[in-house]
Amino acid sequence: MGKKKTVDINGTPLESVTIGQIKKGKFGWLGMLTLFVLFGGVIYFLPELTALYQKYLSGSTPSLGNTIINNTTNNTVEKPNEDEEPPVDTTVYTFGSDVTVELNGLIFSEISYINNVLAFKVSNTTESSYNLKDNNLYFQTYDNATDIKMALNTIALKGELPPSSELNFSFEIREGAKNFDIKEILEEDYTYVTFTPDENDNIVLTCSKDEQKLKYTFHNDKLTIVEESMVVLKNDVNYDSLYRKYNTIVVKYGLANGIEAKMLTNFLNMTFSIRIDYSNFTGKIDNDYYFEKDTNSRIVNFIMESELFKCS
């Protein structure tokens, strides 16, 4: 039997052709080590390289080392749990202890809470005047030092302290206070509360203190109407100052479009009432309790309660 030949489709015998030759020699331990390092590096960075490639395809490039939580099927990114509150950075003190609090160049001393009356002194040790309201300072009390998410009382501090001066404060507050802190509270940190609107998306918030009563009406949680009514007895120590304050409002705004304001006096008392309808009135009355149009209910509630009104 003859030897079988391999031919191409034209019948020509195929011949082997040498295209190169591997030169035998030693690869060396250094070459092997380099190869293993490269291979290990690829394996170690494979997840991040994969994420990098996917981000490249989608048009953005992340930095290596960042953790990317991504669902590649719908391109949604996990968000942190918004219900988790950040840790509170504050120092809580105990009533009854001889404590002095220093804050922004102010010294709070002689702090006491007896028979539901909170009292303390504030001293300005700086060379500049200090406005407590402008610096958003609040005094808060708690019934439990380990749970300060909800304060028993949040009290707005007001007053101007010239250099090297002092102011004494006294407030009647809720019972049960055991601890306190003093800190700055900005609007974004106000206690979050929600109120259930009626069938017309209106909310009515009523705030009362002594003989003073204010009612706020919100539509879609935007302030639309402010109403106030109060009665001041003639023998009230603040009668004269309150008379001047509210008489000024009546004289200045009583005829303004969208405002109904009136004041009646007799030998026993003074009666004042006002109604501001922001659908017709676009100005701003100089009164801390007459909030601007479209203010939301959370802000109104926090500020009024910090003025020791009871709101519901």
mmCIF file of C-alpha atoms in Angstrom:
data_model
loop_
_atom_site.group_PDB
_atom_site.id
_atom_site.type_symbol
_atom_site.label_atom_id
_atom_site.label_comp_id
_atom_site.label_asym_id
_atom_site.label_seq_id
_atom_site.Cartn_x
_atom_site.Cartn_y
_atom_site.Cartn_z
ATOM 1 C CA MET A 1 0.000 0.000 0.000
ATOM 2 C CA GLY A 2 1.508 3.293 -1.001
ATOM 3 C CA LYS A 3 2.054 6.308 1.274
ATOM 4 C CA LYS A 4 -0.974 8.635 1.453
ATOM 5 C CA LYS A 5 -0.362 12.211 0.392
ATOM 6 C CA THR A 6 -2.317 15.320 1.497
ATOM 7 C CA VAL A 7 -3.252 17.650 -1.366
ATOM 8 C CA ASP A 8 -5.140 20.907 -1.679
ATOM 9 C CA ILE A 9 -8.305 21.327 -3.760
ATOM 10 C CA ASN A 10 -6.234 21.894 -6.897
ATOM 11 C CA GLY A 11 -4.435 18.611 -6.481
ATOM 12 C CA THR A 12 -1.112 20.129 -5.488
ATOM 13 C CA PRO A 13 0.655 18.290 -2.625
ATOM 14 C CA LEU A 14 0.835 20.267 0.657
ATOM 15 C CA GLU A 15 4.281 20.884 2.043
ATOM 16 C CA SER A 16 5.251 21.929 5.561
ATOM 17 C CA VAL A 17 6.716 25.396 5.865
ATOM 18 C CA THR A 18 8.735 26.679 8.815
ATOM 19 C CA ILE A 19 7.462 30.133 9.925
ATOM 20 C CA GLY A 20 9.477 30.505 13.072
ATOM 21 C CA GLN A 21 11.376 28.727 15.762
ATOM 22 C CA ILE A 22 11.168 28.954 19.499
ATOM 23 C CA LYS A 23 14.530 29.401 20.992
ATOM 24 C CA LYS A 24 14.970 27.168 23.963
ATOM 25 C CA GLY A 25 16.248 28.740 27.100
ATOM 26 C CA LYS A 26 15.550 29.397 30.788
ATOM 27 C CA PHE A 27 12.515 31.698 31.570
ATOM 28 C CA GLY A 28 13.992 32.630 34.950
ATOM 29 C CA TRP A 29 12.483 33.046 38.435
ATOM 30 C CA LEU A 30 12.075 36.816 37.989
ATOM 31 C CA GLY A 31 9.903 36.346 34.915
ATOM 32 C CA MET A 32 7.741 33.809 36.702
ATOM 33 C CA LEU A 33 7.278 36.164 39.679
ATOM 34 C CA THR A 34 6.278 39.024 37.359
ATOM 35 C CA LEU A 35 3.737 36.803 35.653
ATOM 36 C CA PHE A 36 2.147 35.738 38.936
ATOM 37 C CA VAL A 37 1.990 39.365 40.209
ATOM 38 C CA LEU A 38 0.233 40.489 37.036
ATOM 39 C CA PHE A 39 -2.200 37.598 37.169
ATOM 40 C CA GLY A 40 -2.976 38.199 40.856
ATOM 41 C CA GLY A 41 -3.544 41.909 40.250
ATOM 42 C CA VAL A 42 -6.040 41.207 37.504
ATOM 43 C CA ILE A 43 -7.949 38.777 39.739
ATOM 44 C CA TYR A 44 -7.950 41.231 42.720
ATOM 45 C CA PHE A 45 -9.210 44.242 40.728
ATOM 46 C CA LEU A 46 -11.588 42.270 38.504
ATOM 47 C CA PRO A 47 -14.833 43.490 40.248
ATOM 48 C CA GLU A 48 -13.776 47.144 40.038
ATOM 49 C CA LEU A 49 -12.559 46.781 36.485
ATOM 50 C CA THR A 50 -15.934 45.281 35.614
ATOM 51 C CA ALA A 51 -17.762 48.230 37.240
ATOM 52 C CA LEU A 52 -15.415 50.620 35.459
ATOM 53 C CA TYR A 53 -16.206 49.012 32.120
ATOM 54 C CA GLN A 54 -19.972 49.124 32.772
ATOM 55 C CA LYS A 55 -19.787 52.797 33.766
ATOM 56 C CA TYR A 56 -17.712 53.490 30.665
ATOM 57 C CA LEU A 57 -20.434 51.983 28.500
ATOM 58 C CA SER A 58 -23.103 54.117 30.249
ATOM 59 C CA GLY A 59 -21.145 57.330 29.699
ATOM 60 C CA SER A 60 -19.574 58.016 33.134
ATOM 61 C CA THR A 61 -16.369 56.790 34.732
ATOM 62 C CA PRO A 62 -16.072 56.136 38.486
ATOM 63 C CA SER A 63 -12.841 56.315 40.403
ATOM 64 C CA LEU A 64 -11.300 53.015 41.432
ATOM 65 C CA GLY A 65 -11.717 52.354 45.103
ATOM 66 C CA ASN A 66 -15.240 53.846 45.369
ATOM 67 C CA THR A 67 -18.050 51.525 46.382
ATOM 68 C CA ILE A 68 -20.839 51.586 43.826
ATOM 69 C CA ILE A 69 -24.154 49.989 44.795
ATOM 70 C CA ASN A 70 -25.929 49.516 41.510
ATOM 71 C CA ASN A 71 -28.677 47.387 40.072
ATOM 72 C CA THR A 72 -27.504 46.828 36.511
ATOM 73 C CA THR A 73 -30.956 45.670 35.344
ATOM 74 C CA ASN A 74 -32.700 48.984 35.899
ATOM 75 C CA ASN A 75 -29.802 51.344 36.707
ATOM 76 C CA THR A 76 -31.199 52.360 40.110
ATOM 77 C CA VAL A 77 -28.913 53.363 42.949
ATOM 78 C CA GLU A 78 -29.598 52.399 46.551
ATOM 79 C CA LYS A 79 -30.262 55.361 48.846
ATOM 80 C CA PRO A 80 -29.481 55.504 52.569
ATOM 81 C CA ASN A 81 -32.374 54.926 54.952
ATOM 82 C CA GLU A 82 -33.932 58.386 55.278
ATOM 83 C CA ASP A 83 -35.687 57.331 58.499
ATOM 84 C CA GLU A 84 -32.369 57.036 60.303
ATOM 85 C CA GLU A 85 -31.556 60.275 62.128
ATOM 86 C CA PRO A 86 -27.948 61.484 62.230
ATOM 87 C CA PRO A 87 -26.272 61.479 65.631
ATOM 88 C CA VAL A 88 -27.026 64.571 67.688
ATOM 89 C CA ASP A 89 -23.926 66.656 68.423
ATOM 90 C CA THR A 90 -24.839 68.319 71.711
ATOM 91 C CA THR A 91 -24.025 68.243 75.412
ATOM 92 C CA VAL A 92 -26.886 67.508 77.807
ATOM 93 C CA TYR A 93 -26.729 68.833 81.382
ATOM 94 C CA THR A 94 -28.646 67.943 84.535
ATOM 95 C CA PHE A 95 -30.744 70.383 86.539
ATOM 96 C CA GLY A 96 -29.668 70.660 90.163
ATOM 97 C CA SER A 97 -25.970 70.437 89.416
ATOM 98 C CA ASP A 98 -23.816 73.532 89.697
ATOM 99 C CA VAL A 99 -23.131 73.819 85.986
ATOM 100 C CA THR A 100 -21.978 76.721 83.820
ATOM 101 C CA VAL A 101 -22.374 76.580 80.041
ATOM 102 C CA GLU A 102 -20.068 78.510 77.715
ATOM 103 C CA LEU A 103 -21.208 79.085 74.136
ATOM 104 C CA ASN A 104 -20.032 81.599 71.492
ATOM 105 C CA GLY A 105 -18.468 83.852 74.104
ATOM 106 C CA LEU A 106 -21.574 83.724 76.315
ATOM 107 C CA ILE A 107 -21.709 82.258 79.799
ATOM 108 C CA PHE A 108 -24.975 80.717 81.047
ATOM 109 C CA SER A 109 -24.951 80.511 84.827
ATOM 110 C CA GLU A 110 -27.217 80.322 87.895
ATOM 111 C CA ILE A 111 -29.353 77.795 86.009
ATOM 112 C CA SER A 112 -32.283 76.511 88.053
ATOM 113 C CA TYR A 113 -35.603 74.729 87.576
ATOM 114 C CA ILE A 114 -37.866 75.024 90.620
ATOM 115 C CA ASN A 115 -41.664 74.623 90.716
ATOM 116 C CA ASN A 116 -41.827 74.591 86.905
ATOM 117 C CA VAL A 117 -39.939 77.885 86.659
ATOM 118 C CA LEU A 118 -36.748 77.914 84.611
ATOM 119 C CA ALA A 119 -34.287 80.699 85.457
ATOM 120 C CA PHE A 120 -30.741 81.520 84.358
ATOM 121 C CA LYS A 121 -28.338 84.378 83.655
ATOM 122 C CA VAL A 122 -26.509 85.072 80.401
ATOM 123 C CA SER A 123 -23.252 87.058 80.391
ATOM 124 C CA ASN A 124 -21.543 88.403 77.272
ATOM 125 C CA THR A 125 -17.762 88.102 77.709
ATOM 126 C CA THR A 126 -16.916 89.339 74.204
ATOM 127 C CA GLU A 127 -16.074 92.836 73.011
ATOM 128 C CA SER A 128 -19.019 92.879 70.583
ATOM 129 C CA SER A 129 -22.776 93.070 71.002
ATOM 130 C CA TYR A 130 -24.558 89.728 70.733
ATOM 131 C CA ASN A 131 -28.152 89.301 69.519
ATOM 132 C CA LEU A 132 -29.596 86.041 70.832
ATOM 133 C CA LYS A 133 -32.432 85.865 68.302
ATOM 134 C CA ASP A 134 -30.220 86.578 65.286
ATOM 135 C CA ASN A 135 -27.909 83.752 66.366
ATOM 136 C CA ASN A 136 -30.784 81.244 66.638
ATOM 137 C CA LEU A 137 -30.069 80.219 70.230
ATOM 138 C CA TYR A 138 -32.524 77.937 72.033
ATOM 139 C CA PHE A 139 -32.786 76.459 75.510
ATOM 140 C CA GLN A 140 -34.238 72.914 75.429
ATOM 141 C CA THR A 141 -35.385 70.719 78.315
ATOM 142 C CA TYR A 142 -35.846 66.929 78.445
ATOM 143 C CA ASP A 143 -37.267 64.330 80.789
ATOM 144 C CA ASN A 144 -34.594 61.791 79.850
ATOM 145 C CA ALA A 145 -30.961 62.500 79.057
ATOM 146 C CA THR A 146 -30.660 59.343 76.932
ATOM 147 C CA ASP A 147 -33.547 60.251 74.632
ATOM 148 C CA ILE A 148 -33.337 63.821 73.360
ATOM 149 C CA LYS A 149 -35.115 63.428 70.026
ATOM 150 C CA MET A 150 -38.203 65.132 71.447
ATOM 151 C CA ALA A 151 -37.779 68.064 73.833
ATOM 152 C CA LEU A 152 -40.263 68.869 76.567
ATOM 153 C CA ASN A 153 -39.679 72.575 75.953
ATOM 154 C CA THR A 154 -37.865 74.440 73.209
ATOM 155 C CA ILE A 155 -37.434 78.084 74.215
ATOM 156 C CA ALA A 156 -36.300 80.781 71.805
ATOM 157 C CA LEU A 157 -33.817 83.155 73.450
ATOM 158 C CA LYS A 158 -34.198 86.827 72.594
ATOM 159 C CA GLY A 159 -32.386 89.965 73.612
ATOM 160 C CA GLU A 160 -29.414 92.162 72.802
ATOM 161 C CA LEU A 161 -26.313 91.796 74.966
ATOM 162 C CA PRO A 162 -23.820 94.686 74.710
ATOM 163 C CA PRO A 163 -20.160 93.867 75.488
ATOM 164 C CA SER A 164 -19.577 92.781 79.116
ATOM 165 C CA SER A 165 -23.296 92.841 79.939
ATOM 166 C CA GLU A 166 -25.770 90.408 81.514
ATOM 167 C CA LEU A 167 -29.413 89.415 81.062
ATOM 168 C CA ASN A 168 -31.608 87.430 83.456
ATOM 169 C CA PHE A 169 -34.265 85.084 82.089
ATOM 170 C CA SER A 170 -37.250 83.378 83.691
ATOM 171 C CA PHE A 171 -39.834 81.088 82.039
ATOM 172 C CA GLU A 172 -42.726 79.012 83.299
ATOM 173 C CA ILE A 173 -42.411 75.685 81.492
ATOM 174 C CA ARG A 174 -43.852 72.161 81.460
ATOM 175 C CA GLU A 175 -43.244 69.993 84.482
ATOM 176 C CA GLY A 176 -40.978 66.963 84.406
ATOM 177 C CA ALA A 177 -37.812 68.590 83.077
ATOM 178 C CA LYS A 178 -34.666 66.834 84.300
ATOM 179 C CA ASN A 179 -32.052 67.736 81.717
ATOM 180 C CA PHE A 180 -31.284 70.564 79.321
ATOM 181 C CA ASP A 181 -29.038 71.796 76.565
ATOM 182 C CA ILE A 182 -28.387 75.158 74.903
ATOM 183 C CA LYS A 183 -27.645 75.265 71.206
ATOM 184 C CA GLU A 184 -28.165 76.873 67.835
ATOM 185 C CA ILE A 185 -31.134 75.516 65.868
ATOM 186 C CA LEU A 186 -31.483 76.456 62.212
ATOM 187 C CA GLU A 187 -34.702 76.238 60.205
ATOM 188 C CA GLU A 188 -33.694 72.963 58.546
ATOM 189 C CA ASP A 189 -33.321 71.429 62.022
ATOM 190 C CA TYR A 190 -36.815 72.339 63.245
ATOM 191 C CA THR A 191 -38.771 69.419 64.677
ATOM 192 C CA TYR A 192 -40.619 67.670 61.880
ATOM 193 C CA VAL A 193 -44.377 67.469 62.426
ATOM 194 C CA THR A 194 -47.256 66.818 60.054
ATOM 195 C CA PHE A 195 -50.884 67.876 60.296
ATOM 196 C CA THR A 196 -53.777 66.112 58.608
ATOM 197 C CA PRO A 197 -55.578 68.409 56.135
ATOM 198 C CA ASP A 198 -59.337 68.435 55.676
ATOM 199 C CA GLU A 199 -61.164 67.418 52.502
ATOM 200 C CA ASN A 200 -60.252 70.780 50.934
ATOM 201 C CA ASP A 201 -56.518 70.396 51.712
ATOM 202 C CA ASN A 202 -56.726 73.029 54.460
ATOM 203 C CA ILE A 203 -54.957 72.882 57.820
ATOM 204 C CA VAL A 204 -55.941 75.024 60.804
ATOM 205 C CA LEU A 205 -53.349 75.462 63.552
ATOM 206 C CA THR A 206 -54.418 77.232 66.750
ATOM 207 C CA CYS A 207 -51.818 78.546 69.223
ATOM 208 C CA SER A 208 -52.714 79.977 72.642
ATOM 209 C CA LYS A 209 -50.855 81.533 75.563
ATOM 210 C CA ASP A 210 -52.579 83.316 78.455
ATOM 211 C CA GLU A 211 -55.206 85.601 76.871
ATOM 212 C CA GLN A 212 -53.563 85.591 73.440
ATOM 213 C CA LYS A 213 -54.833 83.328 70.663
ATOM 214 C CA LEU A 214 -53.649 83.007 67.076
ATOM 215 C CA LYS A 215 -55.144 80.879 64.325
ATOM 216 C CA TYR A 216 -53.268 79.967 61.151
ATOM 217 C CA THR A 217 -54.915 78.552 58.045
ATOM 218 C CA PHE A 218 -52.845 76.700 55.443
ATOM 219 C CA HIS A 219 -53.863 75.501 51.997
ATOM 220 C CA ASN A 220 -51.654 72.752 50.575
ATOM 221 C CA ASP A 221 -49.458 73.460 53.639
ATOM 222 C CA LYS A 222 -48.915 77.100 52.639
ATOM 223 C CA LEU A 223 -50.016 79.882 54.978
ATOM 224 C CA THR A 224 -53.025 81.783 53.615
ATOM 225 C CA ILE A 225 -54.737 83.412 56.643
ATOM 226 C CA VAL A 226 -53.557 84.688 60.050
ATOM 227 C CA GLU A 227 -56.017 85.620 62.785
ATOM 228 C CA GLU A 228 -55.330 86.941 66.275
ATOM 229 C CA SER A 229 -57.554 87.899 69.173
ATOM 230 C CA MET A 230 -56.697 88.892 72.710
ATOM 231 C CA VAL A 231 -58.061 90.635 75.784
ATOM 232 C CA VAL A 232 -55.781 92.684 78.079
ATOM 233 C CA LEU A 233 -57.023 93.794 81.483
ATOM 234 C CA LYS A 234 -56.438 97.382 82.503
ATOM 235 C CA ASN A 235 -54.480 96.266 85.573
ATOM 236 C CA ASP A 236 -52.083 94.158 83.486
ATOM 237 C CA VAL A 237 -48.498 95.387 83.961
ATOM 238 C CA ASN A 238 -48.016 95.251 80.174
ATOM 239 C CA TYR A 239 -51.248 97.062 79.311
ATOM 240 C CA ASP A 240 -49.674 100.336 78.157
ATOM 241 C CA SER A 241 -47.024 98.730 75.947
ATOM 242 C CA LEU A 242 -49.553 96.307 74.416
ATOM 243 C CA TYR A 243 -51.989 99.151 73.803
ATOM 244 C CA ARG A 244 -49.340 101.098 71.864
ATOM 245 C CA LYS A 245 -48.270 98.017 69.934
ATOM 246 C CA TYR A 246 -51.725 96.975 68.750
ATOM 247 C CA ASN A 247 -53.025 100.509 68.245
ATOM 248 C CA THR A 248 -50.121 101.067 65.839
ATOM 249 C CA ILE A 249 -51.151 97.989 63.866
ATOM 250 C CA VAL A 250 -54.793 99.140 63.661
ATOM 251 C CA VAL A 251 -53.835 102.658 62.544
ATOM 252 C CA LYS A 252 -51.262 101.478 59.998
ATOM 253 C CA TYR A 253 -53.017 98.436 58.525
ATOM 254 C CA GLY A 254 -56.668 98.729 59.498
ATOM 255 C CA LEU A 255 -57.678 100.014 56.050
ATOM 256 C CA ALA A 256 -55.253 97.882 54.020
ATOM 257 C CA ASN A 257 -56.664 95.550 51.409
ATOM 258 C CA GLY A 258 -56.986 92.035 52.844
ATOM 259 C CA ILE A 259 -56.729 93.102 56.511
ATOM 260 C CA GLU A 260 -59.458 93.537 59.093
ATOM 261 C CA ALA A 261 -58.108 95.041 62.341
ATOM 262 C CA LYS A 262 -59.882 96.672 65.253
ATOM 263 C CA MET A 263 -59.350 97.499 68.911
ATOM 264 C CA LEU A 264 -61.962 98.326 71.557
ATOM 265 C CA THR A 265 -61.321 99.669 75.041
ATOM 266 C CA ASN A 266 -63.422 100.214 78.123
ATOM 267 C CA PHE A 267 -62.765 100.827 81.813
ATOM 268 C CA LEU A 268 -62.020 97.103 82.351
ATOM 269 C CA ASN A 269 -59.926 95.959 79.401
ATOM 270 C CA MET A 270 -58.721 96.268 75.833
ATOM 271 C CA THR A 271 -59.906 93.890 73.097
ATOM 272 C CA PHE A 272 -57.874 93.465 69.914
ATOM 273 C CA SER A 273 -58.531 91.386 66.803
ATOM 274 C CA ILE A 274 -56.987 91.111 63.354
ATOM 275 C CA ARG A 275 -57.472 88.942 60.271
ATOM 276 C CA ILE A 276 -54.871 88.873 57.486
ATOM 277 C CA ASP A 277 -55.940 87.265 54.203
ATOM 278 C CA TYR A 278 -52.872 86.712 52.047
ATOM 279 C CA SER A 279 -54.958 86.202 48.937
ATOM 280 C CA ASN A 280 -55.472 89.987 49.009
ATOM 281 C CA PHE A 281 -52.624 91.281 51.187
ATOM 282 C CA THR A 282 -49.058 91.023 49.879
ATOM 283 C CA GLY A 283 -47.090 92.964 52.488
ATOM 284 C CA LYS A 284 -45.426 92.014 55.778
ATOM 285 C CA ILE A 285 -46.550 93.280 59.181
ATOM 286 C CA ASP A 286 -43.812 93.872 61.728
ATOM 287 C CA ASN A 287 -44.917 91.189 64.183
ATOM 288 C CA ASP A 288 -43.078 87.934 64.899
ATOM 289 C CA TYR A 289 -46.350 85.994 65.032
ATOM 290 C CA TYR A 290 -47.677 87.190 61.678
ATOM 291 C CA PHE A 291 -45.698 84.893 59.407
ATOM 292 C CA GLU A 292 -45.212 85.637 55.734
ATOM 293 C CA LYS A 293 -47.444 84.236 53.028
ATOM 294 C CA ASP A 294 -46.851 80.556 52.087
ATOM 295 C CA THR A 295 -44.874 79.705 55.265
ATOM 296 C CA ASN A 296 -45.428 76.009 55.989
ATOM 297 C CA SER A 297 -47.072 74.570 59.099
ATOM 298 C CA ARG A 298 -43.890 72.931 60.459
ATOM 299 C CA ILE A 299 -42.097 76.284 60.714
ATOM 300 C CA VAL A 300 -45.073 78.073 62.274
ATOM 301 C CA ASN A 301 -45.617 75.297 64.823
ATOM 302 C CA PHE A 302 -41.941 75.153 65.880
ATOM 303 C CA ILE A 303 -41.538 78.915 66.294
ATOM 304 C CA MET A 304 -44.817 79.368 68.169
ATOM 305 C CA GLU A 305 -44.066 76.523 70.556
ATOM 306 C CA SER A 306 -40.594 77.968 71.119
ATOM 307 C CA GLU A 307 -42.443 81.104 72.258
ATOM 308 C CA LEU A 308 -44.218 78.826 74.807
ATOM 309 C CA PHE A 309 -47.560 78.823 72.989
ATOM 310 C CA LYS A 310 -49.578 75.619 73.063
ATOM 311 C CA CYS A 311 -50.455 74.671 69.502
ATOM 312 C CA SER A 312 -52.858 72.113 68.134
#
